[in-house]
Each structure stands twice: as structure tokens, then as C-alpha cells.
Tab-separated table of C-alpha atoms in Angstrom:
chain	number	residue	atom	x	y	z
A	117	UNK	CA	-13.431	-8.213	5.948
A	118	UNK	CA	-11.331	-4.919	4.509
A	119	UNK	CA	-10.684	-5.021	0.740
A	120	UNK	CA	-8.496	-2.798	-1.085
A	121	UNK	CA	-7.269	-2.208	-4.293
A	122	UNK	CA	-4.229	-2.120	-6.662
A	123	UNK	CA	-4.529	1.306	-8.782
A	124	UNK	CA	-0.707	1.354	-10.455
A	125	UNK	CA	-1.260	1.544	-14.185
A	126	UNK	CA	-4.076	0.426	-16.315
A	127	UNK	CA	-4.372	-2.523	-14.814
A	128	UNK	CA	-2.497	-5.760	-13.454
A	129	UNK	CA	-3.286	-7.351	-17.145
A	130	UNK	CA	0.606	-6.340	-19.351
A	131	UNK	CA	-2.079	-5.905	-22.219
A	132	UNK	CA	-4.368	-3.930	-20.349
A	133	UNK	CA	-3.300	-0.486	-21.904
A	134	UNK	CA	-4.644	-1.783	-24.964
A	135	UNK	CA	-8.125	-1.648	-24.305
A	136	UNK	CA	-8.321	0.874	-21.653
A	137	UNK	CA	-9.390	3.965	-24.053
A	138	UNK	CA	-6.282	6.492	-23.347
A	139	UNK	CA	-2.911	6.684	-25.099
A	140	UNK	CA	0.123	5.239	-22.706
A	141	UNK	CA	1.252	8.302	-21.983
A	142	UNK	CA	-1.428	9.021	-20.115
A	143	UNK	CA	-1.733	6.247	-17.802
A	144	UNK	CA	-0.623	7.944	-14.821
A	145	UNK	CA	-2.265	11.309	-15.714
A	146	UNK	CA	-3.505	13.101	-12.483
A	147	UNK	CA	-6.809	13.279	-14.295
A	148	UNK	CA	-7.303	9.272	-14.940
A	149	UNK	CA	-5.558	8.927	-11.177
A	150	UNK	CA	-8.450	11.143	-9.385
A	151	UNK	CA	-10.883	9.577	-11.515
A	152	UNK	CA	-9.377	6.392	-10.467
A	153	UNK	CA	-9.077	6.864	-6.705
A	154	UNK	CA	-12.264	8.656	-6.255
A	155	UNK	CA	-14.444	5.327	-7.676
A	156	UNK	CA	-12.968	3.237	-5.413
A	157	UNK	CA	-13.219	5.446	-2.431
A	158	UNK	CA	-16.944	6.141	-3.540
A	159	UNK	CA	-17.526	2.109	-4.292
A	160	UNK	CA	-16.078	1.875	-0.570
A	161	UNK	CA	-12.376	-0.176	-0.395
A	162	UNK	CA	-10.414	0.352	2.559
A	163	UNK	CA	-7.168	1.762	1.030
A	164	UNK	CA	-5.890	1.850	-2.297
A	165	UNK	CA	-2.138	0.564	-3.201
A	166	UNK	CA	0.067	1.875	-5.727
A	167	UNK	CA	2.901	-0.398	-7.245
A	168	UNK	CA	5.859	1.446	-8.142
A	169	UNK	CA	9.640	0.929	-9.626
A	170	UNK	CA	12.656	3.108	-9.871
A	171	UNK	CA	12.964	2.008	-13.268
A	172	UNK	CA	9.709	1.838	-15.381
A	173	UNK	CA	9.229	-2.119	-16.856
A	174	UNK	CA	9.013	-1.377	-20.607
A	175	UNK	CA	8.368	1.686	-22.716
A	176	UNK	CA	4.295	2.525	-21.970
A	177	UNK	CA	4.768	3.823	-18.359
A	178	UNK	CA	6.643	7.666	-19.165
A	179	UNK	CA	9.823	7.913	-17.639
A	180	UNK	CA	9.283	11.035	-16.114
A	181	UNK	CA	6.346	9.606	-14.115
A	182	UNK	CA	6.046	10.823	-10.557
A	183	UNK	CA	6.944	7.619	-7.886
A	184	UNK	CA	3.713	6.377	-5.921
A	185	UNK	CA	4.207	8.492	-2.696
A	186	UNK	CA	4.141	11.891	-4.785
A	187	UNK	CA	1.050	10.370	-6.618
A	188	UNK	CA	-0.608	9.131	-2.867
A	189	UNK	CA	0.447	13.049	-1.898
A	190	UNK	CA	-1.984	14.186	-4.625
A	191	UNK	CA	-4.679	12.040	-4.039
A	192	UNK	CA	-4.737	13.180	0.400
A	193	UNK	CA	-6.473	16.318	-0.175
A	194	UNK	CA	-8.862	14.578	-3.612
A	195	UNK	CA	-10.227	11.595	-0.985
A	196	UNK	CA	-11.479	11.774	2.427
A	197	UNK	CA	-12.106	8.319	3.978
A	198	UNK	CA	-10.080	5.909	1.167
A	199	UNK	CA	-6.555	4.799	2.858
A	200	UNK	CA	-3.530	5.804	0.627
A	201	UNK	CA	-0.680	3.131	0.431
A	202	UNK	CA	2.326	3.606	-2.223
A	203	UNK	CA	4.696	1.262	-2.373
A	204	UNK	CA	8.021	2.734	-1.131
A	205	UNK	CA	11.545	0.971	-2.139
A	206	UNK	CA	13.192	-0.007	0.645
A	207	UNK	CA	16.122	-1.044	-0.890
A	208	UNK	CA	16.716	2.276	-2.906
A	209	UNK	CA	15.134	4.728	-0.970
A	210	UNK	CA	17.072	6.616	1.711
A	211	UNK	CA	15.987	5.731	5.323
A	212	UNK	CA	15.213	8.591	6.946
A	213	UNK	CA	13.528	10.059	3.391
A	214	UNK	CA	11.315	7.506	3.230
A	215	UNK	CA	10.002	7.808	6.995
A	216	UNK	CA	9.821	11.328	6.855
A	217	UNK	CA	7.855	11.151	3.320
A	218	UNK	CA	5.393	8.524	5.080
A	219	UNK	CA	4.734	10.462	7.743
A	220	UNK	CA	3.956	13.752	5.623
A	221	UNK	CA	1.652	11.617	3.896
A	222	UNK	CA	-0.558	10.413	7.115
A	223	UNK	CA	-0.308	14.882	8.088
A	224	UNK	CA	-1.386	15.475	4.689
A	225	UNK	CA	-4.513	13.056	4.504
A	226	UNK	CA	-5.229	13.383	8.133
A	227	UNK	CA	-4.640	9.329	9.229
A	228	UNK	CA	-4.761	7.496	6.244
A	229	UNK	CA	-1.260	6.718	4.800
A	230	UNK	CA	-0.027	3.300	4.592
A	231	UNK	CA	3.065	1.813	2.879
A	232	UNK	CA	3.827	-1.066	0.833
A	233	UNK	CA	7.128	-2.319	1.222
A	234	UNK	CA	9.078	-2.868	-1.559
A	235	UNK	CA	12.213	-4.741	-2.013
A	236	UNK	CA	13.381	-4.569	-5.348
A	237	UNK	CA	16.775	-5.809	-5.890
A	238	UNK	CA	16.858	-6.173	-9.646
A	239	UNK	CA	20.050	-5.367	-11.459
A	240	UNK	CA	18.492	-2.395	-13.600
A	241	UNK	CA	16.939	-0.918	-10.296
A	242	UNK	CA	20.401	-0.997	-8.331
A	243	UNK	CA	22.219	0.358	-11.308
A	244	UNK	CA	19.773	3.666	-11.695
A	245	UNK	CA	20.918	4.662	-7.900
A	246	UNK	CA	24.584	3.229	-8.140
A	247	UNK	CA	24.156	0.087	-6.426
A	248	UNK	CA	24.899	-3.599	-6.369
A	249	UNK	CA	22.450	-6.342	-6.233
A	250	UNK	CA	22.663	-7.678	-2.876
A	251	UNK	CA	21.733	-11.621	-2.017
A	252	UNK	CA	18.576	-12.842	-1.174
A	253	UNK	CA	19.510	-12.773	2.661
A	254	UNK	CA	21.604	-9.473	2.965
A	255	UNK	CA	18.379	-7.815	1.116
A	256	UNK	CA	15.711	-9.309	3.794
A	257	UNK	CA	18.096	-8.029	6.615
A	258	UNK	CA	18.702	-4.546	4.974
A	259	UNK	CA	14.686	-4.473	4.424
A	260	UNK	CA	14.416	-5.592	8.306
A	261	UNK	CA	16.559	-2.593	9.597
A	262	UNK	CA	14.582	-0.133	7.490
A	263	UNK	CA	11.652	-0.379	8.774
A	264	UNK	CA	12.647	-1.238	12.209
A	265	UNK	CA	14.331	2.199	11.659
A	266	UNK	CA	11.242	3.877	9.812
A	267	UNK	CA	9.438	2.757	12.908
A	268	UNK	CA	11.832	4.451	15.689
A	269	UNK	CA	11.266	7.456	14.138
A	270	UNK	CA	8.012	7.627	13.487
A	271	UNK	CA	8.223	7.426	16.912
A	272	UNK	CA	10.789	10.290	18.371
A	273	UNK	CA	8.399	12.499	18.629
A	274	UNK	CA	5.885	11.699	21.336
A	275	UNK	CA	2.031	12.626	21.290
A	276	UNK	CA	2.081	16.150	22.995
A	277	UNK	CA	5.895	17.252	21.990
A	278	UNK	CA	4.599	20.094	20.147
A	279	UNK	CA	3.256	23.091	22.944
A	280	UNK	CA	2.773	26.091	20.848
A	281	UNK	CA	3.166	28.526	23.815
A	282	UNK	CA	3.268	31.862	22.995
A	283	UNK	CA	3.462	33.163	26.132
A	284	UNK	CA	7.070	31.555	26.434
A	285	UNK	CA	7.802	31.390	23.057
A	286	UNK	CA	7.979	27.866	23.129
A	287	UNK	CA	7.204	25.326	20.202
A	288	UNK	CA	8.395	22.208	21.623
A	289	UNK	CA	8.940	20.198	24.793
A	290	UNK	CA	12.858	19.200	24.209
A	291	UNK	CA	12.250	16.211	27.073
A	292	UNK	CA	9.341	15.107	24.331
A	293	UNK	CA	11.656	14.765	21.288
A	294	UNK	CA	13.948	11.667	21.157
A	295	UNK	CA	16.945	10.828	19.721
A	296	UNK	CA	17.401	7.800	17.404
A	297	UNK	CA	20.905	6.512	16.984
A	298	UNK	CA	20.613	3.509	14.252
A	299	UNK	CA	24.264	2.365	13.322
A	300	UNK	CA	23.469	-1.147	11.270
A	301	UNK	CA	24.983	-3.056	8.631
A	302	UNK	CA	23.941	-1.451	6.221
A	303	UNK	CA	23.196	2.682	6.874
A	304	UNK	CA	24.006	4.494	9.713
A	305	UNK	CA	21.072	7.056	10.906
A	306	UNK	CA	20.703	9.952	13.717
A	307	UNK	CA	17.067	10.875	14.474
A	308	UNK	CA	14.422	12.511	15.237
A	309	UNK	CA	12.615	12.951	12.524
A	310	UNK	CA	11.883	16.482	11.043
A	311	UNK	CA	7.887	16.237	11.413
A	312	UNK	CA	6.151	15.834	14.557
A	313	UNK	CA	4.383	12.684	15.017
A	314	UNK	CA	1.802	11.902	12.673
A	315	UNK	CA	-1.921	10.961	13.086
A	316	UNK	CA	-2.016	7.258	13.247
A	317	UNK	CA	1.330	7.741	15.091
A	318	UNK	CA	2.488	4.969	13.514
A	319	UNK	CA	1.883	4.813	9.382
A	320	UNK	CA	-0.091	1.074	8.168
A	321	UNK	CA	3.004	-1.221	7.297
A	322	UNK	CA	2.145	-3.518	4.546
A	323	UNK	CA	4.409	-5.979	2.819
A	324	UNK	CA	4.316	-9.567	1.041
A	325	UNK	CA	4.780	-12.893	3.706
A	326	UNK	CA	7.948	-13.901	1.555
A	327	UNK	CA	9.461	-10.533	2.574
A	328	UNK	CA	11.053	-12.519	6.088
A	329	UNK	CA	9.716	-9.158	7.902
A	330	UNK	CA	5.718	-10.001	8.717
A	331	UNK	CA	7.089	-9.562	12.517
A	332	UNK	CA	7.223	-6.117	11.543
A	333	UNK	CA	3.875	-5.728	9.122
A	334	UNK	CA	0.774	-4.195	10.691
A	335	UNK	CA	-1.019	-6.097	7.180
A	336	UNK	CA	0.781	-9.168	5.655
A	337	UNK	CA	-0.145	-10.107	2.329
A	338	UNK	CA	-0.466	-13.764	0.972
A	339	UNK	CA	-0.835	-15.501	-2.006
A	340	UNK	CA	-1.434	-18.589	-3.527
A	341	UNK	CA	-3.593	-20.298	-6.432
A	342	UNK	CA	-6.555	-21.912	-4.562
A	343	UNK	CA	-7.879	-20.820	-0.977
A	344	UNK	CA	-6.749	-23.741	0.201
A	345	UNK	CA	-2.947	-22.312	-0.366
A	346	UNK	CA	-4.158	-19.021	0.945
A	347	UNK	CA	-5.243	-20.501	4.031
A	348	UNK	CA	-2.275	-22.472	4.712
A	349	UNK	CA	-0.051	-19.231	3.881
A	350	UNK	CA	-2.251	-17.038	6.337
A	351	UNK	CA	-2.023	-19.241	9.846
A	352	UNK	CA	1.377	-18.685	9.369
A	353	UNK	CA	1.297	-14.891	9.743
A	354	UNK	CA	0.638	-12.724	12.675
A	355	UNK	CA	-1.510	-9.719	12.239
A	356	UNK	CA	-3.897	-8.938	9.942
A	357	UNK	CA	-3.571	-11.061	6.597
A	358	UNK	CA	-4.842	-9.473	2.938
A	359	UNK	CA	-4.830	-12.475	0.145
A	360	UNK	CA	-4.077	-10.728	-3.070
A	361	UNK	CA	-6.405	-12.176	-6.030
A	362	UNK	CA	-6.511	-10.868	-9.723
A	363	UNK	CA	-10.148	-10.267	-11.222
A	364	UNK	CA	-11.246	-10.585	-14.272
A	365	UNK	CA	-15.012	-9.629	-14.592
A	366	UNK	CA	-18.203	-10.056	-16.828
A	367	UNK	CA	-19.279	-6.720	-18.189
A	368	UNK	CA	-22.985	-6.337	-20.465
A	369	UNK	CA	-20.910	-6.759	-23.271
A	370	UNK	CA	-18.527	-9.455	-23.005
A	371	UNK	CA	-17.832	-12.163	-20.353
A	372	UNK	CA	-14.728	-12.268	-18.191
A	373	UNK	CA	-13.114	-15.445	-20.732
A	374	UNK	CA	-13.734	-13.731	-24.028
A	375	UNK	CA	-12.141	-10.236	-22.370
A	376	UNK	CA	-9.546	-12.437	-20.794
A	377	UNK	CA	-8.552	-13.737	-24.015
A	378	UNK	CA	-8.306	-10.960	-26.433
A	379	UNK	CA	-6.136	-9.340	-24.043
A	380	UNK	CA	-4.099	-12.579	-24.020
A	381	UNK	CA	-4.064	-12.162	-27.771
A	382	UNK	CA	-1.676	-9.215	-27.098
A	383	UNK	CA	0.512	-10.574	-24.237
A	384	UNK	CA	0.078	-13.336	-21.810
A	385	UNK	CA	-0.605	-12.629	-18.107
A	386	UNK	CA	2.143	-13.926	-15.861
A	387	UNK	CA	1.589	-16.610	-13.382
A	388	UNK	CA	2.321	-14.293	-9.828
A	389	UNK	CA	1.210	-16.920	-7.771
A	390	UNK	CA	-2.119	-15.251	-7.151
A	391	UNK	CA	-5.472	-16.621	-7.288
A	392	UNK	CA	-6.814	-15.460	-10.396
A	393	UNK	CA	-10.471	-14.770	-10.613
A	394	UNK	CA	-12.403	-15.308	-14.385
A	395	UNK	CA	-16.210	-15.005	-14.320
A	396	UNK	CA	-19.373	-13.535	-12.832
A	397	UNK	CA	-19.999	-10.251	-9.882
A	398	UNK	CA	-21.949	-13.251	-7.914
A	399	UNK	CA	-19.139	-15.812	-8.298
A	400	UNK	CA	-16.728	-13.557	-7.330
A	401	UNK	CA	-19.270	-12.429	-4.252
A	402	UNK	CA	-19.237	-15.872	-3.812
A	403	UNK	CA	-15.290	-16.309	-3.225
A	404	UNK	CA	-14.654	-13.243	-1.730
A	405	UNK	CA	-17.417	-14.052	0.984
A	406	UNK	CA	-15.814	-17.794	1.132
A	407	UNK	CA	-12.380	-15.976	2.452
A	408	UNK	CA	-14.225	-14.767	5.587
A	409	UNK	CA	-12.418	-15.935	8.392
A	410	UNK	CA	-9.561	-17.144	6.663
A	411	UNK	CA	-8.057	-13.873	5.798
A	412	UNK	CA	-8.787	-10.446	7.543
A	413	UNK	CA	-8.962	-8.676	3.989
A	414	UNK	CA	-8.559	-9.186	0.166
A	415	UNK	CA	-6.420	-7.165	-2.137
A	416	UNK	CA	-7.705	-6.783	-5.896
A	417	UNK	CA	-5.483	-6.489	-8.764
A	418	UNK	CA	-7.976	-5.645	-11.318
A	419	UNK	CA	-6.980	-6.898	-14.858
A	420	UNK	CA	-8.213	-3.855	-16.811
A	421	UNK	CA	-8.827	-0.617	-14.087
A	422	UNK	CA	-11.543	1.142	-15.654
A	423	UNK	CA	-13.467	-1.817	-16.561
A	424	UNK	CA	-13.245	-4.176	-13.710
A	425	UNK	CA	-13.654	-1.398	-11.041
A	426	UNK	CA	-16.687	-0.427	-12.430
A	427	UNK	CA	-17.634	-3.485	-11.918
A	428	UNK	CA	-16.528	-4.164	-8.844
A	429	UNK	CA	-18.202	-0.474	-7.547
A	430	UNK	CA	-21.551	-1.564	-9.063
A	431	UNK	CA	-22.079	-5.006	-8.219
A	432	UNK	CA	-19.164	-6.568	-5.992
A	433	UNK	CA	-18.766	-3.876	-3.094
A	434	UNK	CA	-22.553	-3.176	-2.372
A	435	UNK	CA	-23.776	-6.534	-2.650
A	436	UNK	CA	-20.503	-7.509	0.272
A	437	UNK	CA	-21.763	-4.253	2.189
A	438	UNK	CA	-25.575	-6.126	2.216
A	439	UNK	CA	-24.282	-9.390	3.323
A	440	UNK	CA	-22.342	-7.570	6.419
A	441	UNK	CA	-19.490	-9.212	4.607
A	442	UNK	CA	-17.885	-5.371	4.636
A	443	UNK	CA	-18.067	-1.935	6.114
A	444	UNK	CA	-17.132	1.024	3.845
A	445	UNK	CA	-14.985	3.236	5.917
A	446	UNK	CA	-16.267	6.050	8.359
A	447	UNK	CA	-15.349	9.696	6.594
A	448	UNK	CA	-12.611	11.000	9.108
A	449	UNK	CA	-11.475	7.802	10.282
A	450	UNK	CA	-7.659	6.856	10.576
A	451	UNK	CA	-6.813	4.073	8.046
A	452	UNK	CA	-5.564	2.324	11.871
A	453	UNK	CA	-9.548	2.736	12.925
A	454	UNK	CA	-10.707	1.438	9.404
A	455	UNK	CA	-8.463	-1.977	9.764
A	456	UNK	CA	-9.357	-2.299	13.396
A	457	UNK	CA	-5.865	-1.672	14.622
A	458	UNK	CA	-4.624	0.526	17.898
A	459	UNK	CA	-3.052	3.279	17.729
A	460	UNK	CA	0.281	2.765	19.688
A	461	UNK	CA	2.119	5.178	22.277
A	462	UNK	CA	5.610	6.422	21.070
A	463	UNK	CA	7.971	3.609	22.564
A	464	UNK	CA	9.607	6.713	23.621
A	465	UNK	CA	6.871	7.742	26.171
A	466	UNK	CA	7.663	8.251	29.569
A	467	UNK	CA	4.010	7.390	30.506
A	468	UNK	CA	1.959	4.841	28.831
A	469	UNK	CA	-1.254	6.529	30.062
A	470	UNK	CA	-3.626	8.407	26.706
């Protein structure tokens, strides 16, 4: 199995701030971010995810933050085997922006970019970039065509486009560089892109299952509150499925309830849907090691950061690693070689042959 790890914040807890030991305003510090991605990369999780809105949800995130793919930027040349995966609007990001920012991202940490679909369509969100809310269905198609569309161009530039000949003075094979024409309902778009083709060739697409896109998804994540409703959620999928559970862990001090319900005290934890984990490192061995074979991977949305990952790096991760439940991934791998998944040919290719 392939676990990962939500790092947005101080943790998936609304009270979580409270107790994590730094003023809000320095939440998203570079500092507490490196410090962040660097224990889970050294505790050995696949890729790390970063949540992100246009509009910050209350006043302890700083307005002026910068948005998860500048923050994943950052963190390509602080890691070296961890997958980076910010979660990119699709709904209020420009097209051809957002494909060329995901592919500078897999250049930048040599293969291991990802994105996270997102498909916010809240009223404050569409009002901050001068748009309307648009119904459930228009949004799924509009999400459909953009990454169809990130796709194509991710692709107009094949393998070996770039020559470098100096004896010609030639950069590029022209015959190796493909147009993409994309007139839809909603954006009209003329390609190539303006990098040549990434690493992975094609970035790791991640989104939720209720999206209407998982066709699309190279990783689809489920929910649901038992495994039983994880299960049933994941044989509907095709490729790789991630369940996404929230953890709430024992520490020497306190046990997962008691921390649980201080930080309840402050503000109560929304019902997402997830599976939400209370108790022990060996209980939650337990489950995790119980989802093998019903999911390809689990996504953790620790309830406190700094606490839980500790955790998690101390006595979760190892202990998985023993059991040949997980692999930590290889330094200089491809995020595509950590998950298992080929590397495709540019649909553009004249030849199929690598």
C-alpha cells in the first residue's frame, strides 16, 4: 500500500491551531512547511497533499498566503524522494496556467508533482475571480474539459522534441511539437504548452470519486465512515484508489479521546464523510493493514500536524514498513514509479516504440 498525507494548515482538526504551539499567522510559514514536509518524507509517505482555496475559510489562515502550487514549488528543491501534490482549482484557475504550473512543478522536483483537483464552486470563491456559481452538472463538465485539456498538453511536446544542436543551431524538432486546439463549452485554448514535456510526462492526477471525472484520475480518492463503505466506494473506481481517514493519535501524555475532546471544547470537527480514526499507533496499524487489498493507498488527514505526524513517523510508518505492509519511496524515483504507474508516450507520438 502507498500512504500519503494532508499537510494544509495545522491540521484537519478547525481547533487544531490552538494547540499547535505557533501564532496563526504562522501556519503556513516556509519554516513550519519544511519542517513539515521534511518529517513526512523522512517517516517515508508517498506524496504529500496540500488543500488550498482562493478565498481563505475564516480569519487564522493570512490572506496573503501563497496558493499550494507556489508552496509545492518551495518544497521540490527541500525534498528528494516525497511526491508533491497541491490542490489546483479547476474551476478558477486558468487552463493552460494551471498545466503549465504542473508541469514546472514535476521539472522542478525532477518527477514528483502530482495534483489534486479541486472544484470549488462556492459563491465567495467565484466572486474573488468575477464569476458565477455554476450547477452541480455544468461544474463536473467544466472540471472534465480541464483536465482532459491539462492532459493534451502535457502532452504536445513529445519525449525527444528538444535537440539542442549546436552545430545547426537548432533547439527543437518543429515535427515533435504539437498543436492543441481545445474549443469547449466553457474556454477556448491553442496549445502547445510553453515547457517541454516534463519527467513523468504526464503529472499524478488525483481527485475525489464524487468529482464524475475518476475516468480521468491516475489516483481516485474515497471515503466513507466504516471500511465496509470504503470498500463498496472503491470497486467502483478504476485505477488506483486512496481512502482518506482522519487520525487522531495517543501521544505519552494524553490519549487520542482526551486530545480529541479538548480540541472539541474549542470547535467541533465536521462530519466529511471520512473514517475517523481515535486511539492507539497499533490500532491504527491494525486498520491501516486491514485496508490492504481493498484500497491501493490511504490518505491521512492528521487532526493536529505536529503532533499526530510525529506519531505517525515514530510508530505508524516503520512498524507498516516491517510488516511489508509499505515501501518508503526510492530517492530519485518519479512519483509515477513510487505508485506503480507507467509512464505514458505523448498521444502525439508518431511511434509508440521507448
Amino acid at each position: 500500500m502507498h500512504f500519503a498525507i494532508e499537510l494544509d494548515g495545522a491540521g484537519s482538526h478547525p481547533a487544531a491551531w490552538r494547540v499547535w504551539g505557533h501564532p496563526p499567522a504562522e501556519l503556513l510559514s516556509p519554516r513550519i512547511l519544511r519542517s513539515s514536509a521534511a518529517t513526512a518524507e523522512a517517516a517515508g509517505f508517498s506524496f504529500v497533499t496540500f488543500d488550498d482555496r482562493v478565498v481563505p475559510e475564516g480569519t487564522l489562515h493570512p490572506v496573503g498566503r501563497l496558493d499550494a502550487g507556489a508552496r509545492a514549488a518551495y518544497l521540490a528543491s527541500t525534498t528528494g524522494q516525497v511526491g508533491l501534490a497541491p490542490t489546483v482549482q479547476a474551476l478558477t484557475t486558468e487552463p493552460f496556467h494551471l498545466a503549465t504550473q504542473l508541469a514546472s512543478l514535476d521539472h522542478a522536483s525532477r518527477g514528483r508533482a502530482a495534483w489534486v483537483v479541486g472544484a470549488d464552486n462556492s459563491v465567495d470563491v467565484n466572486e474573488a475571480v468575477g464569476f458565477e456559481p455554476r450547477s452541480a452538472e455544468a461544474a463536473s463538465r467544466e472540471v472534465r474539459d480541464v483536465v482532459d485539456l491539462a492532459r493534451r498538453l502535457w502532452d504536445s511536446w513529445e519525449d525527444d522534441a528538444v535537440v539542442r544542436d549546436p552545430a545547426t543551431g537548432r533547439y527543437l524538432d518543429p515535427d515533435k511539437v504539437h498543436h492543441v486546439r481545445f474549443s469547449g463549452e466553457f474556454f477556448d485554448v491553442v496549445g502547445p504548452l510553453i515547457t517541454p514535456r516534463s519527467p513523468q510526462g504526464q503529472i499524478v492526477v488525483v481527485g475525489d470519486a464524487d468529482l464524475g471525472v475518476s475516468d480521468l484520475l491516475d489516483v481516485v480518492l474515497v471515503s466513507g465512515h466504516d471500511t465496509s463503505a470504503i470498500a463498496e466506494e472503491a470497486a467502483r473506481q478504476q485505477g488506483l484508489t486512496f481512502a482518506d481517514i482522519e487520525v487522531v493519535l495517543d501521544t505519552p501524555d494524553q490519549t487520542a479521546q482526551s486530545r480529541l475532546a479538548a480540541l472539541d471544547e474549542h470547535s467541533p470537527w465536521p462530519d466529511r464523510g471520512r473514517l475517523r480514526f481515535t486511539g492507539s499507533a497499533p490500532d491504527l496499524v491494525d486498520l491501516l493493514s486491514s485496508l490492504a487489498g481493498i484500497v491501493d493507498g490511504v490518505r491521512i488527514h492528521p487532526a493536529v500536524v505536529t503532533t499526530d505526524l510525529k506519531v505517525l513517523r515514530e510508530s505508524v510508518v516503520p512498524t507498516l514498513q516491517e510488516l511489508s505492509v509499505h515501501r518508503a519511496p526510492r530517492i530519485g524515483a518519479t512519483l509515477r514509479e513510487t505508485l506503480g504507474l507507467e509512464r505514458p508516450v505523448s498521444r502525439y507520438a508518431s511511434s509508440t516504440t521507448r
